[in-house]
XYZ file of C-alpha atoms in Angstrom:
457
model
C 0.000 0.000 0.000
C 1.554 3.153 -1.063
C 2.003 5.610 2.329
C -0.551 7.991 2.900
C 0.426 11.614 3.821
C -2.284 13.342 5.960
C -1.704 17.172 7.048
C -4.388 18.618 8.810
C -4.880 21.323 10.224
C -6.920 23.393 12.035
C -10.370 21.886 11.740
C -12.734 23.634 13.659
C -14.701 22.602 16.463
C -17.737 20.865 16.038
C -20.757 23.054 16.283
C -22.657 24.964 13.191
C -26.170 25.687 14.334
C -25.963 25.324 17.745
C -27.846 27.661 19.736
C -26.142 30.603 21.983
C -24.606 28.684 24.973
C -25.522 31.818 27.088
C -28.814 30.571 27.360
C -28.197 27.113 27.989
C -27.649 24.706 31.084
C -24.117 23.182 31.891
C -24.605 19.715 29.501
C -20.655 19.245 29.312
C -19.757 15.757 31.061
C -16.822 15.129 33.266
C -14.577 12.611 31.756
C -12.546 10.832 34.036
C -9.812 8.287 32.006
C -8.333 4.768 33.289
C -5.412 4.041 31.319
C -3.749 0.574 32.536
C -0.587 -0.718 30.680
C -2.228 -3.004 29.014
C -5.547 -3.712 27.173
C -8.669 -1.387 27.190
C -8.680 2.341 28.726
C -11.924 3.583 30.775
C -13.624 6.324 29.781
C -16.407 7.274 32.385
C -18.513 10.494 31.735
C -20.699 12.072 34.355
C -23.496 14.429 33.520
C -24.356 17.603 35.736
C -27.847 16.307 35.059
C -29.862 13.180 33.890
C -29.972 14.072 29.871
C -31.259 11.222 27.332
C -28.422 11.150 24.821
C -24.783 11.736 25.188
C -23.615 13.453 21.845
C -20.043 13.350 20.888
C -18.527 16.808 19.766
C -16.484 15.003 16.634
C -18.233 12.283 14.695
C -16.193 12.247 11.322
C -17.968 8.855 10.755
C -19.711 6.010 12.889
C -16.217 4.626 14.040
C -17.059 4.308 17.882
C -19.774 2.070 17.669
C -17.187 -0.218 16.345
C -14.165 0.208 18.583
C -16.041 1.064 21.741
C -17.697 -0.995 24.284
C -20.731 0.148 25.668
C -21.864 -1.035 28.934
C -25.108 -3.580 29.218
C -28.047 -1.733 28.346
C -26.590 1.075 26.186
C -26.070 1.602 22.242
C -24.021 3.572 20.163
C -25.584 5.116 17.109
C -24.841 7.211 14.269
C -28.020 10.276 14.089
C -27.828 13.884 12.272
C -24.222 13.684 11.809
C -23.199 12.663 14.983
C -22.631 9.438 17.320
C -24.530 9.061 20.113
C -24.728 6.834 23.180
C -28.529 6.043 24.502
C -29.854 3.605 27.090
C -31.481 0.745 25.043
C -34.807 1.646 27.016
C -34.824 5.082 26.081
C -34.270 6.464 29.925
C -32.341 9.197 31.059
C -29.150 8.806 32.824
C -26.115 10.628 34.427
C -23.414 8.398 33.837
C -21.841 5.641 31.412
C -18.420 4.132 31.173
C -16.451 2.608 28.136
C -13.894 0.142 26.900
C -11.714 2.431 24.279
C -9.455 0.532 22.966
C -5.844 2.603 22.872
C -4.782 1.989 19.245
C -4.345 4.345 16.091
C -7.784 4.487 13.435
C -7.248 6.556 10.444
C -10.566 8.888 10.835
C -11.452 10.863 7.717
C -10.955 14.757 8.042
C -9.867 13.961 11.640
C -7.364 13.343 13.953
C -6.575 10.077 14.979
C -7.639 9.478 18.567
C -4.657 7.482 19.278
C -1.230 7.494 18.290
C 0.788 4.448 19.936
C 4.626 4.820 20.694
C 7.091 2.238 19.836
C 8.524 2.312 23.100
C 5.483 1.627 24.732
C 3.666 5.024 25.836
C 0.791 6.578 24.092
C -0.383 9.887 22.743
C -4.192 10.655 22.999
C -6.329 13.505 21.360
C -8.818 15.068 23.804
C -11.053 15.858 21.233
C -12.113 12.823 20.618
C -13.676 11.838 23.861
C -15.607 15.780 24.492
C -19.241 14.721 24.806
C -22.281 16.359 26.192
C -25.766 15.101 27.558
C -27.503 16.608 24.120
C -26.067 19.052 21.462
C -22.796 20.909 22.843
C -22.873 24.429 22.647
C -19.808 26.451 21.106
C -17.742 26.836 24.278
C -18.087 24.001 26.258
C -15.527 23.676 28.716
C -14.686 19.683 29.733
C -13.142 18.777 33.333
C -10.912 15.986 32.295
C -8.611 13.398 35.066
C -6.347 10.599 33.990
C -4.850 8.056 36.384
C -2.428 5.833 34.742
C -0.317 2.477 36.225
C 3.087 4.277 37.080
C 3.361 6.216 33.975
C 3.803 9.597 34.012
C 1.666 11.801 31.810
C 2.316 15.103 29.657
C -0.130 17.842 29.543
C 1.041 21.278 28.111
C 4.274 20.703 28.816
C 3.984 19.893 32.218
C 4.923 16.152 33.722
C 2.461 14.873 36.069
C 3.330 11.487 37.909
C 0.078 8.658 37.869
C -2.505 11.057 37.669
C -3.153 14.586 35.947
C -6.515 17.213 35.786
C -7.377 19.689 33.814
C -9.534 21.596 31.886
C -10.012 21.369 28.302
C -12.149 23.069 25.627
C -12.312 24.213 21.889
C -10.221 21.539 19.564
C -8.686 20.187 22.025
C -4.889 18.587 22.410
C -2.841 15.484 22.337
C -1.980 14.314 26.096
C 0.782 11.773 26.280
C 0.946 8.784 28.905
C 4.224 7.022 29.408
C 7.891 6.878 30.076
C 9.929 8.711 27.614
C 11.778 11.805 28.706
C 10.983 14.668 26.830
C 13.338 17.758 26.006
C 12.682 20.757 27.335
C 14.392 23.652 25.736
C 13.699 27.856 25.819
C 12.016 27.083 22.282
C 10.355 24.079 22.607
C 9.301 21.127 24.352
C 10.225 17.636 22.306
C 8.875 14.210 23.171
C 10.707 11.615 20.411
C 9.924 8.089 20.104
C 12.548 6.139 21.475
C 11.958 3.913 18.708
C 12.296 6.137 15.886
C 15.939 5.882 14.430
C 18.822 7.758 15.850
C 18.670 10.294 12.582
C 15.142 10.902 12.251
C 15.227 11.863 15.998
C 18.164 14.036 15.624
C 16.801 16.047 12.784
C 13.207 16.682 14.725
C 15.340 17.795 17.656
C 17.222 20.199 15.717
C 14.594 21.597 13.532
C 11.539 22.720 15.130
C 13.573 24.748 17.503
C 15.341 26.339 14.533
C 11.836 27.468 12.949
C 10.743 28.590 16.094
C 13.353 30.938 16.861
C 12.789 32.093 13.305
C 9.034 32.321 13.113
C 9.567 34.501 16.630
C 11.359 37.061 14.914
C 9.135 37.490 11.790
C 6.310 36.990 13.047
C 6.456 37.213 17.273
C 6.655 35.306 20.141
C 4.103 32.949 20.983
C 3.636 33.624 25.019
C 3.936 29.818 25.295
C 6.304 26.900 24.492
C 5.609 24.682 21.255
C 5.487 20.865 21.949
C 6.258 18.908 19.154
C 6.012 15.123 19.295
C 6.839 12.444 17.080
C 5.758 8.703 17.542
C 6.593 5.464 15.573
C 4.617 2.345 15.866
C 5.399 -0.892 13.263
C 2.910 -3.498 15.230
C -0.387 -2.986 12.817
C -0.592 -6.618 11.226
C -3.145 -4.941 8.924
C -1.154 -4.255 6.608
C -1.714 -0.278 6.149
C 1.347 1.840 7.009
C 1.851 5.343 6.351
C 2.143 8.929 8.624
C -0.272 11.533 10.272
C 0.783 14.560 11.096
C -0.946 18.047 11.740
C -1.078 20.886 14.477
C -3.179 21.470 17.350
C -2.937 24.784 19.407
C 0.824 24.749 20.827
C 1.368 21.540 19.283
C 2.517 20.097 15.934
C 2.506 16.218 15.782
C 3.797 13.266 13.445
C 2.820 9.704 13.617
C 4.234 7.092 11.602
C 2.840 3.303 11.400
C 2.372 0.246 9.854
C 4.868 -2.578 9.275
C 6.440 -1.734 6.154
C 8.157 1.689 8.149
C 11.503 -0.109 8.820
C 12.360 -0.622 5.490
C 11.621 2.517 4.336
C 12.780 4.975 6.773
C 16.102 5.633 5.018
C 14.383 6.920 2.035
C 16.653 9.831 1.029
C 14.009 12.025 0.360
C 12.365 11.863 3.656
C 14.469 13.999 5.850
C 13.464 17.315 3.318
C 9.896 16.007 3.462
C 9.811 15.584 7.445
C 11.532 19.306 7.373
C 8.844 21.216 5.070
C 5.997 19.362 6.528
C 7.527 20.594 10.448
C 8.456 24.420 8.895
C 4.743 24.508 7.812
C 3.010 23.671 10.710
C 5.341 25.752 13.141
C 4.504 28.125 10.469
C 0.913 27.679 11.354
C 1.247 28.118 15.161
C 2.854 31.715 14.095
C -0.031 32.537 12.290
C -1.445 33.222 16.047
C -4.745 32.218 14.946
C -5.262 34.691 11.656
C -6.940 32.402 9.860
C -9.336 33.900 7.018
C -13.325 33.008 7.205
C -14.593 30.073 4.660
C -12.718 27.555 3.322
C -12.570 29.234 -0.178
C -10.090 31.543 1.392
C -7.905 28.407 2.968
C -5.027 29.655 0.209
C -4.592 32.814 2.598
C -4.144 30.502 5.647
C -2.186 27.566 3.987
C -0.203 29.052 1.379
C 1.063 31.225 3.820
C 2.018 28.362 5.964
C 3.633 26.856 2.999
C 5.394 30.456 1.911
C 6.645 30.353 5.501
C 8.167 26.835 5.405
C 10.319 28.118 1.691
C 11.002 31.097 3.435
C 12.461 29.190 6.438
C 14.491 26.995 5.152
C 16.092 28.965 2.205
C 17.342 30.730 5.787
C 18.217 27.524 6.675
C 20.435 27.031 3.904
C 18.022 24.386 2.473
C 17.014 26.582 -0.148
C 17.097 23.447 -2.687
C 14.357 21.588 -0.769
C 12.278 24.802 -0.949
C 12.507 24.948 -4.682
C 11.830 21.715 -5.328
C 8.555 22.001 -3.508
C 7.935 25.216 -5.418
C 8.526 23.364 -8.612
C 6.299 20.685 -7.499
C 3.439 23.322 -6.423
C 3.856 24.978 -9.927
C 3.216 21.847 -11.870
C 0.225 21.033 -9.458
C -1.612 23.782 -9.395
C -1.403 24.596 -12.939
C -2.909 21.322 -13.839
C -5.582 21.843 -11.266
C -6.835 25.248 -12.195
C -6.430 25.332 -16.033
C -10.324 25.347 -16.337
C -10.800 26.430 -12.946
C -9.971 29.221 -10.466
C -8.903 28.915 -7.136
C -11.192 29.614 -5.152
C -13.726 27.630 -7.526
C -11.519 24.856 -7.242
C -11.315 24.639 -3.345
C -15.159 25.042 -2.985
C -15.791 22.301 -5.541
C -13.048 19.764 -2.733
C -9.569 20.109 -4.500
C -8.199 21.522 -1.248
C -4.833 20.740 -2.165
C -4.974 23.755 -4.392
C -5.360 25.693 -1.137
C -1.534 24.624 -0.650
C -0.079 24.440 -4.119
C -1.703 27.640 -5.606
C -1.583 29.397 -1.957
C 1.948 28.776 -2.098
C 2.833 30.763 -5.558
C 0.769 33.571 -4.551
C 1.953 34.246 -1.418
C 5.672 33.336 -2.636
C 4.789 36.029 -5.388
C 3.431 38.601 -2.468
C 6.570 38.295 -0.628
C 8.749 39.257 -4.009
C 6.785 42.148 -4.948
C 6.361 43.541 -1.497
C 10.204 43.501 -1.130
C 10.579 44.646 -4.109
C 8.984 47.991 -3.084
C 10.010 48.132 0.557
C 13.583 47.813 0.098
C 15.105 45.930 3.167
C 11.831 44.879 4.215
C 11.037 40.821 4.728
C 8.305 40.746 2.590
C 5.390 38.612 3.157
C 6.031 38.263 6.876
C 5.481 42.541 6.820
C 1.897 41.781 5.487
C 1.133 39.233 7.738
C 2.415 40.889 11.031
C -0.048 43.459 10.128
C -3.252 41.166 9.157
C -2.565 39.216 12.158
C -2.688 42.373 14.542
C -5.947 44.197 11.964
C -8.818 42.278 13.325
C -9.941 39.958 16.134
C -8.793 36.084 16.343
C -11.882 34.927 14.731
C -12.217 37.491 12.565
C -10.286 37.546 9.650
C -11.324 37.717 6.573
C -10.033 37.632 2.786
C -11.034 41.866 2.595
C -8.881 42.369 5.545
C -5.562 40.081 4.022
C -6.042 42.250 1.199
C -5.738 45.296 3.008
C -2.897 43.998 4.671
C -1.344 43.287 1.293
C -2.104 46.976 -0.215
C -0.526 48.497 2.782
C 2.342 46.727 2.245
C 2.623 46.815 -1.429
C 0.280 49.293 -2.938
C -3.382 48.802 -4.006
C -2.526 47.951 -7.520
C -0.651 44.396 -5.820
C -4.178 44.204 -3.541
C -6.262 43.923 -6.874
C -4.248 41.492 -8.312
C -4.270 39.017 -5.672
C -8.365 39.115 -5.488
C -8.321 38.735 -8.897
C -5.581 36.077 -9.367
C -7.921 33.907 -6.944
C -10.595 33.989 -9.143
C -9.640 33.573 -12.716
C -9.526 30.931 -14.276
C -6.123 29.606 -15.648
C -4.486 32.176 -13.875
C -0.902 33.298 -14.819
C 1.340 33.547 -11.242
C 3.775 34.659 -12.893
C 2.388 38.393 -13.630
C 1.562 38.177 -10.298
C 3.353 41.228 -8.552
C 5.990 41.336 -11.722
C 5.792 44.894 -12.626
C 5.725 46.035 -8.540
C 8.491 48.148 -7.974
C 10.379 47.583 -11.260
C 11.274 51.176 -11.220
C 13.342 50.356 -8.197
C 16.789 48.337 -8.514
C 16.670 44.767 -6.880
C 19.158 44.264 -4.206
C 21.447 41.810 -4.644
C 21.124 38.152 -2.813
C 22.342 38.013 0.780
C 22.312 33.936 0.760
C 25.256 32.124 -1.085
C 24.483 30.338 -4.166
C 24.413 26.835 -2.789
C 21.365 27.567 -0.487
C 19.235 28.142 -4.030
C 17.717 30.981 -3.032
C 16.397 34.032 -4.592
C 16.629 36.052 -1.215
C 17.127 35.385 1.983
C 18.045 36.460 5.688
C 19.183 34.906 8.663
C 17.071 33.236 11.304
């Protein structure tokens, strides 16, 4: 089976059409977790009330009525887009437990709710497991308590021995339960498989913290420490191998599994792969939560991700794994807007354009904006300013655009709204005439790093 490559990111929080929380009861269950060594975990939920449904927050299929056990007298069903766990007898109740098996399930459009460690420990998503007795409203807040058999568990950042509490809410995070030590530096907090090999883990180690101290200086300081964490687990008998990876608030994550790993973990060309895929999502976390409204506008959000991950490691000195992804983005996303425009394209489910086309025009933004603010860094200029223009929450595609005309002139502005919505486009008239009147300053990189321009982390 060929390996499956799964980025997501940022999927929102269950909840279009809910009603105004303001006016609504506390529904949100406490979830207390049993994780023993070995076999199935325990996942008890208490009600502040007797409700007749508990309704799982994230339902990207009916996945739970397989893999978990419902007590006597209880079902699991799949209703109006969501699971949901009733009493067979249709009466109220306040509080049911579960058998969750702790293993890794590819879930469409999801994260996985498990991702096992070679060496034994485990990383969870929280997500998974928020429930309420009936519809959740927007900001439900969970109570959430682990006890584990003498492992010690991970929660933002912080080591807890046995047992850990908190309080969780919004997409969630991944919590990690066993023995590995992680490292703890001033940029971020790692927690490597053991099991991965020795060069894989030195690479992660070396990198994230590298973005991060660059990402800080274009684009800010985060006012917490990024955990990054990497697991590797070759015991599926199934069959299907391949890696997960995406970001979570604070936290960027890669799983790889499936038998077939070993022998194919010395591919040469997965080192520059595991180092775009990490510069992107740290690229996300600096974002600091500007993400435009409406997925037709996902180019903004993850072309600028994927702008930041060139842009990172051409000041890496990598500048020829950056160009080969640009090449790469070129050749996809003129195939897959030729009769099509962008945003046409992502709201008819070809969201890769969001990265491939997103990528040329915001490597294209960067040029021309540099090209009239000599000295300036570009694209991180424009997106210092969108990110500090309007409300998390509340960005919008009007207000990037602004951000890009105050940066490079409202001719620039009008050509990126239009670029996005032609079809065929031509990227490369993108910007070209900006600041032609103006002499281009000569490259600050050297000519091995293969790039255009650059500056130091």
């Amino acid at each position: 089976m060929r390996a499956l490559f799964l980025g997501i990111t940022f999927l929102a929080a269950a909840g279009a059409g809910r009603s105004d929380a303001a006016d609504q009861p506390d529904v949100a269950a406490h979830i207390a977790i049993t994780a023993p060594t070995e076999g199935e975990w325990t996942v008890a939920y208490t009600l502040p009330a007797p409700a007749a449904e508990l309704v799982f927050v994230r339902s990207p299929d009916d996945s739970r009525g397989e893999d978990w056990t419902a007590p006597d007298g209880f079902k699991i069903v799949f209703e109006g887009g969501s699971e949901r766990a009733r009493r067979t007898d249709g009466q109220p109740f306040s509080e049911i437990r579960f058998g969750v098996p702790p293993r890794y399930r590819d879930l469409p459009k999801d994260y996985a709710p498990f991702m096992p460690f070679g060496d034994g420990g485990r990383l969870f998503y929280t997500g998974r497991m928020f429930a309420c007795g009936g519809e959740c409203p927007d900001d439900a807040r969970w109570t959430m308590s682990i006890e584990t058999a003498q492992e010690f568990v991970l929660v933002d950042g912080e080591r807890h021995d046995a047992r850990a509490s908190w309080s969780d809410s919004g997409q969630g995070r991944n919590v990690y339960v066993g023995h590995a030590q992680p490292v703890v530096s001033d940029d971020v907090v790692a927690l490597i498989d053991t099991a991965l090999p020795p060069q894989i883990r030195r690479q992660l180690e070396t990198y994230l913290p590298r973005f991060s101290a660059h990402f800080t200086q274009k684009l800010g300081a985060l006012g917490y420490t990024p955990m990054l964490f990497a697991s590797y687990d070759v015991s599926p008998q199934d069959g299907r191998w391949g890696r997960q990876g995406g970001t979570l608030p604070g936290q960027v994550f890669m799983h790889f599994y499936g038998q077939v790993w070993p022998s194919r973990i010395d591919d040469p060309a997965l080192p520059d792969d595991l180092a775009w895929f990490f510069a992107h999502e740290a690229g996300h976390m600096y974002q600091h939560d500007a993400w435009a409204d409406g997925d037709v506008n996902a180019w903004i959000h993850e072309g600028g991700a994927e702008a930041f991950a060139a842009l990172a490691l051409r000041a890496q000195g990598a500048g020829n794994v950056a160009e080969a992804k640009v090449a790469s983005a070129r050749r996809e996303c003129t195939a897959a807007v030729a009769q099509t425009s962008v945003r046409d394209a992502i709201a008819a489910g070809k969201f890769d354009v969001a990265y491939s086309c997103g990528l040329l025009v915001s490597l294209a933004i960067d040029e021309a904006v540099k090209r009239t603010d000599r000295g300036g860094d570009g694209l991180y200029k424009v997106w210092r300013d969108f990110i500090a223009s309007e409300p998390p929450g509340r960005h919008t595609e009007a207000g990037f655009l602004a951000a890009v005309a105050r940066a490079g002139g409202d001719r620039l502005a009008d050509e990126v709204r239009m670029i996005v919505r032609t079809p065929g486009p031509d990227f490369a008239k993108l910007g070209a005439a900006q600041g032609r009147s103006q002499p281009i300053p000569p490259s600050p990189c050297p000519a091995e790093a293969g790039a255009a321009e650059c500056a130091p982390a």
